[in-house]
mmCIF file of C-alpha atoms and ligand atoms in Angstrom:
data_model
loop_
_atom_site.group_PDB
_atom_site.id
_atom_site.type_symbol
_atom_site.label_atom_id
_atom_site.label_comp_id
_atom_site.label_asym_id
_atom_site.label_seq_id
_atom_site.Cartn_x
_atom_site.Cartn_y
_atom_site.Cartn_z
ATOM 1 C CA UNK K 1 -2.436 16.192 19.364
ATOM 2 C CA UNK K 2 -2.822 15.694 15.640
ATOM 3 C CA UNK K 3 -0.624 13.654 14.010
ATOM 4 C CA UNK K 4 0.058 13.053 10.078
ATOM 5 C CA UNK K 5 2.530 9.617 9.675
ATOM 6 C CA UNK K 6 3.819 9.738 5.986
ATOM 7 C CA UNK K 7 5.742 6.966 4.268
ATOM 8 C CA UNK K 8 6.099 4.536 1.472
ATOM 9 C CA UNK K 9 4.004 1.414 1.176
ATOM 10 C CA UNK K 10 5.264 -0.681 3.682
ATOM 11 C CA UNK K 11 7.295 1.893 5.600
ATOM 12 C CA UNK K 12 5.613 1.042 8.915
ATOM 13 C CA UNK K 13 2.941 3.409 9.346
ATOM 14 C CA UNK K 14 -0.144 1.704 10.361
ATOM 15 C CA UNK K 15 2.392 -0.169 13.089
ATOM 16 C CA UNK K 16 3.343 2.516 14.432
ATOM 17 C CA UNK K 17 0.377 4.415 14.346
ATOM 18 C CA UNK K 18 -1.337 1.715 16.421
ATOM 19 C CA UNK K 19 1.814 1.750 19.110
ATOM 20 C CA UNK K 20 1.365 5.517 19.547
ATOM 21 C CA UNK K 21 -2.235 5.854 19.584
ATOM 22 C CA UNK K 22 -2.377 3.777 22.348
ATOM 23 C CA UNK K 23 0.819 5.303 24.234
ATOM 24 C CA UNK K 24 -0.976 8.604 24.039
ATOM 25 C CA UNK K 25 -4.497 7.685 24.010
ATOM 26 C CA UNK K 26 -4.850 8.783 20.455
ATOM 27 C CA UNK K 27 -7.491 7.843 17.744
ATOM 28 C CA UNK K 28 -6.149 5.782 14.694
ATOM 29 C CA UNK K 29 -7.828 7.144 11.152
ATOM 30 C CA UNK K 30 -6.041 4.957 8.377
ATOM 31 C CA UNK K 31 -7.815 6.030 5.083
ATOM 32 C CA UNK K 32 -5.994 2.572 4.063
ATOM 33 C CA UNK K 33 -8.518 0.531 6.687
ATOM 34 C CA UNK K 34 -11.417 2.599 5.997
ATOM 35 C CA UNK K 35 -11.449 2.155 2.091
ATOM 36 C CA UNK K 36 -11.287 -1.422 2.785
ATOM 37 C CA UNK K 37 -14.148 -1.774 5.313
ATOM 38 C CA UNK K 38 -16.304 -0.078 2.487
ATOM 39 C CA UNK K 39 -14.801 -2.564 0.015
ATOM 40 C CA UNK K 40 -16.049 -5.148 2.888
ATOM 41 C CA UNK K 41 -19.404 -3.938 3.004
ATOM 42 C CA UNK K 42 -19.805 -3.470 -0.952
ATOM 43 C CA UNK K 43 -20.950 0.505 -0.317
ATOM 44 C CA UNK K 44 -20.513 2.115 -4.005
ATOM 45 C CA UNK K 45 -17.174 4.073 -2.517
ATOM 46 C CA UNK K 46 -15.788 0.460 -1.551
ATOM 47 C CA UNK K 47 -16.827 -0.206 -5.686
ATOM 48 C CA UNK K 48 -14.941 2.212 -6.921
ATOM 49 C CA UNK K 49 -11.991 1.948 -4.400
ATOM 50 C CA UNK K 50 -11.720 -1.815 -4.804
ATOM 51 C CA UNK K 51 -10.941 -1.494 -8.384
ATOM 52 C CA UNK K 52 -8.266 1.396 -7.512
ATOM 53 C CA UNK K 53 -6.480 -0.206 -4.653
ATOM 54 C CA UNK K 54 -6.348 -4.312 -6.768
ATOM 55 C CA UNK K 55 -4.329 -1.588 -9.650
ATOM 56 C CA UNK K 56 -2.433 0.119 -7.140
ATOM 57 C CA UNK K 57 -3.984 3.423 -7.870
ATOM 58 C CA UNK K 58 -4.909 6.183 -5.536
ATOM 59 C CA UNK K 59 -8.651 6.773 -4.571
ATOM 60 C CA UNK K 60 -10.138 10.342 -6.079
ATOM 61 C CA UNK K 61 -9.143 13.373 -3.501
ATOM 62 C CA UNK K 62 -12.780 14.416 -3.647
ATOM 63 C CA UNK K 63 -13.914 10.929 -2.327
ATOM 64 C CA UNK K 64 -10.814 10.519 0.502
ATOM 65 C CA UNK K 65 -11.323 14.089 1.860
ATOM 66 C CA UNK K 66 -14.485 13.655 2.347
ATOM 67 C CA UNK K 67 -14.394 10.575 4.225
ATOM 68 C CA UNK K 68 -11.399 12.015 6.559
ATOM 69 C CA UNK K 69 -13.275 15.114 7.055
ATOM 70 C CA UNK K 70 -16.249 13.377 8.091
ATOM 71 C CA UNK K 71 -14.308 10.706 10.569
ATOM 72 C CA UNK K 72 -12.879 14.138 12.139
ATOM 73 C CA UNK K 73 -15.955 15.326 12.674
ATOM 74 C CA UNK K 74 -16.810 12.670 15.163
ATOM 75 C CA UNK K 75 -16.364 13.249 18.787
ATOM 76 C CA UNK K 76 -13.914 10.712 19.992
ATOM 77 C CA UNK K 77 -11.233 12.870 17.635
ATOM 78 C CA UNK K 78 -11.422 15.295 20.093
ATOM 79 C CA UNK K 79 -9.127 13.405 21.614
ATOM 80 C CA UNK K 80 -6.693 13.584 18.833
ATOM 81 C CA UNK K 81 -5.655 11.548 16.530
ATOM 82 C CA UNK K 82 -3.107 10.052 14.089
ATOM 83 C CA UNK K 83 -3.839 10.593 10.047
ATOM 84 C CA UNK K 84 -1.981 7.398 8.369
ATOM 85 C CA UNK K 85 -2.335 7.273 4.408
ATOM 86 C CA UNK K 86 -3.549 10.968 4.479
ATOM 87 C CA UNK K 87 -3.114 13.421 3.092
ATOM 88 C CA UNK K 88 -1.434 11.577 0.424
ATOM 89 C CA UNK K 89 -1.474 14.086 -2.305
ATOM 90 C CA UNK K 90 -0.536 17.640 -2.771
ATOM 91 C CA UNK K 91 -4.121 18.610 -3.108
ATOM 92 C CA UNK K 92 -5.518 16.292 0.123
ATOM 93 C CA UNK K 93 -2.381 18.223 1.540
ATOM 94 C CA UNK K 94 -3.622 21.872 0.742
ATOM 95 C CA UNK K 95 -6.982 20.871 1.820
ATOM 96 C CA UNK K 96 -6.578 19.998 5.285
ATOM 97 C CA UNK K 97 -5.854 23.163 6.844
ATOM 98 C CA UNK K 98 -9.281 24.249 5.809
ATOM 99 C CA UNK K 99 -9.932 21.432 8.644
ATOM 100 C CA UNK K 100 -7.545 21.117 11.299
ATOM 101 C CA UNK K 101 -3.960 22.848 11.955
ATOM 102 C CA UNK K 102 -1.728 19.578 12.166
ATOM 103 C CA UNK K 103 0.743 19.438 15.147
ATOM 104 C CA UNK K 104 4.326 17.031 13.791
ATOM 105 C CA UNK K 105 4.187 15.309 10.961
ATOM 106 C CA UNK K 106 6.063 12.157 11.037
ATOM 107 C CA UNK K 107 7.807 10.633 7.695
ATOM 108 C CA UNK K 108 8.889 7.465 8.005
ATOM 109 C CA UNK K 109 12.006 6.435 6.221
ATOM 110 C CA UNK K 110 12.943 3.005 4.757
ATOM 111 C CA UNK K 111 15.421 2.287 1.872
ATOM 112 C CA UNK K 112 12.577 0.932 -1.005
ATOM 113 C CA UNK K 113 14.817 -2.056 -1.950
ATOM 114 C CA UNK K 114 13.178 -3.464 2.028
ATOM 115 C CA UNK K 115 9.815 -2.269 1.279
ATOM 116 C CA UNK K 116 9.168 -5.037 -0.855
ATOM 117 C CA UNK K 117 9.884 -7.622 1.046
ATOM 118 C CA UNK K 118 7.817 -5.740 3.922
ATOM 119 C CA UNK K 119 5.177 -5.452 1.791
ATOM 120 C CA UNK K 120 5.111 -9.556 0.387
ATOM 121 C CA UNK K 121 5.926 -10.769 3.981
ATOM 122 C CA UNK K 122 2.803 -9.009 5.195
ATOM 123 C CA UNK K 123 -0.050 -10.625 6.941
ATOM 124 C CA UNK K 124 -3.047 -9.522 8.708
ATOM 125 C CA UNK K 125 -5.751 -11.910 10.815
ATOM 126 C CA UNK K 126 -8.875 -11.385 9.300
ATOM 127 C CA UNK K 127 -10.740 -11.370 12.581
ATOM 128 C CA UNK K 128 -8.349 -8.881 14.912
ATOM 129 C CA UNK K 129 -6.757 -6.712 12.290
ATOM 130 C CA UNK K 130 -3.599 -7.738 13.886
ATOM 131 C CA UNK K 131 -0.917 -6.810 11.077
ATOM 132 C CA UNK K 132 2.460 -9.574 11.390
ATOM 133 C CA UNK K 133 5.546 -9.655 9.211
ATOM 134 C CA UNK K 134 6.081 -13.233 8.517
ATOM 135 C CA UNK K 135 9.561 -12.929 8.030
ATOM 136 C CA UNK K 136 9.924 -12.487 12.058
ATOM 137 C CA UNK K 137 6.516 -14.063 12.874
ATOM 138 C CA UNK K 138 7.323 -16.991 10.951
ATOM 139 C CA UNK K 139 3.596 -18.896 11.689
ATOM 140 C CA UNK K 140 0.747 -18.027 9.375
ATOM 141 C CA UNK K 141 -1.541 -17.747 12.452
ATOM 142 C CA UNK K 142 -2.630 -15.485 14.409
ATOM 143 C CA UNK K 143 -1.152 -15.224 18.131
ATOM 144 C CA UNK K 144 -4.391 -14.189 19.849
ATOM 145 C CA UNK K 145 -7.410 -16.460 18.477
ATOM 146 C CA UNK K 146 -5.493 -18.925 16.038
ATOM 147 C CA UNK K 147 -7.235 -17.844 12.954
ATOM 148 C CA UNK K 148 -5.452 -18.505 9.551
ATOM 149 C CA UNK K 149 -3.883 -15.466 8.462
ATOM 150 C CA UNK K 150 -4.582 -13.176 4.969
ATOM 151 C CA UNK K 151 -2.593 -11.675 2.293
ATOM 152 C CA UNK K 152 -3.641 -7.896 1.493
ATOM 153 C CA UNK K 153 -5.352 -8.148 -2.699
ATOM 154 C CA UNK K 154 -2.675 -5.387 -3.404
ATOM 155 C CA UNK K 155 0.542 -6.829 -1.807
ATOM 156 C CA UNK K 156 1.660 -8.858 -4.497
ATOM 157 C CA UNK K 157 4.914 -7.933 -5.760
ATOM 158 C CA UNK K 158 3.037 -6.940 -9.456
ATOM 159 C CA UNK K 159 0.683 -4.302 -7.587
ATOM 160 C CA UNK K 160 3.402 -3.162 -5.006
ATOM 161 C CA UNK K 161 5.529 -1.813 -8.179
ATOM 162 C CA UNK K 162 2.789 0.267 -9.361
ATOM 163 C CA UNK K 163 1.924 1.785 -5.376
ATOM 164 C CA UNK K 164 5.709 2.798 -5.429
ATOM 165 C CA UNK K 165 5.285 4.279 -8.494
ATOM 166 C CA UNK K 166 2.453 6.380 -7.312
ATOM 167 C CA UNK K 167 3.732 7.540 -4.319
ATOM 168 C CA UNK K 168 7.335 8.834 -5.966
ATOM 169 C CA UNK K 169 4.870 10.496 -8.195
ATOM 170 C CA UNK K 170 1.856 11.562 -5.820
ATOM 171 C CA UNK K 171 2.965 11.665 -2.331
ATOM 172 C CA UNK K 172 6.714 12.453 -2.636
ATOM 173 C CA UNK K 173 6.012 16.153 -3.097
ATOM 174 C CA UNK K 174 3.771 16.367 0.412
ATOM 175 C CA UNK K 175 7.383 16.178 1.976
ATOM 176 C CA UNK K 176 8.650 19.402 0.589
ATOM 177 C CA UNK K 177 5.092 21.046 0.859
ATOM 178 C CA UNK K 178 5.334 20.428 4.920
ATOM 179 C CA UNK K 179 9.317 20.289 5.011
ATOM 180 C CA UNK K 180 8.245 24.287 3.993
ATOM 181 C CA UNK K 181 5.615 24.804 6.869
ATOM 182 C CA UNK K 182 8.536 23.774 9.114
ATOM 183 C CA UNK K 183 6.018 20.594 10.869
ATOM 184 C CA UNK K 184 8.084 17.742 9.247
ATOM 185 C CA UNK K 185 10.450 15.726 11.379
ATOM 186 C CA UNK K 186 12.091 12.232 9.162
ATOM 187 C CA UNK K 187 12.241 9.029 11.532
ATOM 188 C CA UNK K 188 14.520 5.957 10.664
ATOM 189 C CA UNK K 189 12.021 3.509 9.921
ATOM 190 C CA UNK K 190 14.898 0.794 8.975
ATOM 191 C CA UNK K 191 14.785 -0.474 12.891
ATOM 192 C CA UNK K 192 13.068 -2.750 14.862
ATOM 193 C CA UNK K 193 9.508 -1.752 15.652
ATOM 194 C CA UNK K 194 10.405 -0.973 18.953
ATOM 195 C CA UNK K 195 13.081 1.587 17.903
ATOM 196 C CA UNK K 196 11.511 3.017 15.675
ATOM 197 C CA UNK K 197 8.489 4.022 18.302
ATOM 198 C CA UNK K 198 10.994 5.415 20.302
ATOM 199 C CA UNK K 199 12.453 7.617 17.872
ATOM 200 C CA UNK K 200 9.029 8.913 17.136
ATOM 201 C CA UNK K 201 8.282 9.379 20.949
ATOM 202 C CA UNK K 202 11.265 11.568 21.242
ATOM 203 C CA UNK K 203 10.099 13.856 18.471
ATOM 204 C CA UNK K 204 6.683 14.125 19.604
ATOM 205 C CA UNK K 205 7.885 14.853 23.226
ATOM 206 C CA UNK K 206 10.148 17.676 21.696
ATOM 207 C CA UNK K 207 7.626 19.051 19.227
ATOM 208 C CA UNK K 208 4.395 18.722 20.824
ATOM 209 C CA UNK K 209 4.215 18.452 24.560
HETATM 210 P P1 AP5 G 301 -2.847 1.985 2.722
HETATM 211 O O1 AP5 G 301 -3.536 0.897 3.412
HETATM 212 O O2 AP5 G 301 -2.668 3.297 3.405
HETATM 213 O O3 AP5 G 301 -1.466 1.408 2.176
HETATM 214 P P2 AP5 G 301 0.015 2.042 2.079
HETATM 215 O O4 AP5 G 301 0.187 3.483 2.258
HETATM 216 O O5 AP5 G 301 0.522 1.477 0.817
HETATM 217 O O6 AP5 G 301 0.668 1.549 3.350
HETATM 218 P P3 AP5 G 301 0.704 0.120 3.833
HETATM 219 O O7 AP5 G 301 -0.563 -0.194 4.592
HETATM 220 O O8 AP5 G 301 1.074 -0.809 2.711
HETATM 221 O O9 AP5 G 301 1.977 0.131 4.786
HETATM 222 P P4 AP5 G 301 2.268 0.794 6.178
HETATM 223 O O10 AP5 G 301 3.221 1.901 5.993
HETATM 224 O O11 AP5 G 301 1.025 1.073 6.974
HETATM 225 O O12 AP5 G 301 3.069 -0.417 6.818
HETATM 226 P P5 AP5 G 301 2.642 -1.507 7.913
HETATM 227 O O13 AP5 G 301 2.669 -0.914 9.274
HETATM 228 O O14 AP5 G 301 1.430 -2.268 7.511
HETATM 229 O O15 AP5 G 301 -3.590 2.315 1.331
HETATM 230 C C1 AP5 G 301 -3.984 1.274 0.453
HETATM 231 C C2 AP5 G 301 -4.596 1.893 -0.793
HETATM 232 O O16 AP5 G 301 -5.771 2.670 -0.444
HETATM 233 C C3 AP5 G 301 -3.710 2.859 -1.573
HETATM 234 O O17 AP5 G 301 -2.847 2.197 -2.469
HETATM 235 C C4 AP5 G 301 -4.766 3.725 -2.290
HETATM 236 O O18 AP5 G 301 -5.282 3.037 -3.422
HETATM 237 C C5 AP5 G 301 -5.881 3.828 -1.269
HETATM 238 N N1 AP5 G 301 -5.727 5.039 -0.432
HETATM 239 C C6 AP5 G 301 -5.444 5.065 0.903
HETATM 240 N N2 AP5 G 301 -5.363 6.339 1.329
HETATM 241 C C7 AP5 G 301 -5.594 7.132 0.266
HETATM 242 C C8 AP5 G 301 -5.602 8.539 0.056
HETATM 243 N N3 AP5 G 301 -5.355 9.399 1.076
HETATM 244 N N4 AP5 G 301 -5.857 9.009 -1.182
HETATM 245 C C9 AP5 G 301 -6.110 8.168 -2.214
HETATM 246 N N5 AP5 G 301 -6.110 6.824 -2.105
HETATM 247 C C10 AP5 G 301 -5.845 6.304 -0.869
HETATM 248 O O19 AP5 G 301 3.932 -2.461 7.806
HETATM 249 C C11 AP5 G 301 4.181 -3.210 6.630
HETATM 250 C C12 AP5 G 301 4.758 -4.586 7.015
HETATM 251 O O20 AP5 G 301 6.049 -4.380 7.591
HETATM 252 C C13 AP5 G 301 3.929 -5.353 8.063
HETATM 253 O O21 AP5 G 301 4.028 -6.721 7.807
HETATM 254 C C14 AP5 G 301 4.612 -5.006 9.385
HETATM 255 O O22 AP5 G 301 4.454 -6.048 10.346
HETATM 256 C C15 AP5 G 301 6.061 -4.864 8.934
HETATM 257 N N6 AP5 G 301 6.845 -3.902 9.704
HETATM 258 C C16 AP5 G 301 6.459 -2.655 10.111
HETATM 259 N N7 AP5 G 301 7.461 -2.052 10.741
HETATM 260 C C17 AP5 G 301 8.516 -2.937 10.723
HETATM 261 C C18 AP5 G 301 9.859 -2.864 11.234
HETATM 262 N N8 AP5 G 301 10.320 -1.780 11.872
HETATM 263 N N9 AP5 G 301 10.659 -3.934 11.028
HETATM 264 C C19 AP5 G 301 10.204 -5.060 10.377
HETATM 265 N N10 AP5 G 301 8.942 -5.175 9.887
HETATM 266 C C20 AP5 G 301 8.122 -4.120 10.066
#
């Protein structure tokens, strides 16, 4: 199975990508979490990235595709996977089928006036990756090993504006681009969590099994 999960910042996709990845024994490549571990580890792509993301700007295509094609190249995605974050422009888009054939891709939908307040209320434990909303976590710790939790460098409201901007600008016309190859299913991402897994189960069970 290979997956693409579109979406606004904040729409839910990284959740949800971990939920089904492990419901279908899926791999989870977030371009999101692998610009940041090269941020982490100060490679010259995490340089350049870190500078992008802190602006809310995308990454070059040249540099993301290259990564993604790469992390597809490795055997455990043989096992298929989920693509969250990518492609994320029309050219990443037109580029991919020179790679794989994608199965469903999934857009998530939220009204932007939530996103926002998604986005802001957004915590993630430095040491587990575990991502909470602490509007309906509440505590700023996390559940499994206690560990003060983190806010993202690009979720304040300042740098959120600008990654809305770019995506109505960027990613917005992906939609139409797959809506055309007749892959694109819309999910209401304005649920809870749970809901909105099953919704996606449904049209994964109806599209590709
Ligand atoms: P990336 O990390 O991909 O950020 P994003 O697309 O802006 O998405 P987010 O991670 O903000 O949100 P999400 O949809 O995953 O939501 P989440 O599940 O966390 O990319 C960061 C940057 O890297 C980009 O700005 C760009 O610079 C660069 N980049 C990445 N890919 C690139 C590419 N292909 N090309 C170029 N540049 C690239 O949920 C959000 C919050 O809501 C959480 O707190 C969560 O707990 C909560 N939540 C989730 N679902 C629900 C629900 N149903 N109800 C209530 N709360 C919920």
């Amino acid at each position: 199975m290979k997956l693409v999960f579109l979406g606004p910042p904040g729409a839910g996709k990284g959740t949800q990508a971990e939920r089904i990845c492990e419901k279908y024994g899926l791999v989870h490549i977030s371009t999101g979490d692998m610009l940041r571990e090269q941020i982490e580890a100060q490679t010259d792509i995490g340089r350049l990235a870190g500078e992008l993301i802190n602006r809310g700007e995308l990454v070059p295509d040249e540099v993301v595709i290259r990564m993604v094609m790469d992390r597809i190249a490795m055997n455990d995605a043989n096992r298929g996977f989920i693509l969250d974050g990518f492609p994320r422009t029309v050219a990443q888009a037109e580029k991919l089928p020179e790679f794989i054939d994608v199965d469903l891709v999934v857009n998530i939908d939220v009204p932007m006036e939530k996103l926002i307040h998604r986005i802001t209320n957004r915590r993630s434990c430095p040491h587990c990756d575990i991502v909470y909303n602490i509007a309906v976590h509440k505590a700023e710790i996390c559940d499994k090993c206690g560990r003060q939790l983190v806010l993202r460098d690009d979720d304040t409201p300042e740098v959120a504006m600008e990654r809305f901007h770019v995506y109505r600008a960027r990613t917005l016309p992906i939609i139409n681009y797959y809506e055309a190859k007749n892959v694109l299913v819309h999910v209401n991402g304005d649920q809870v969590v749970e809901a909105v897994t099953d919704e996606i189960v449904r049209e994964i069970e109806k599209g590709c099994l």
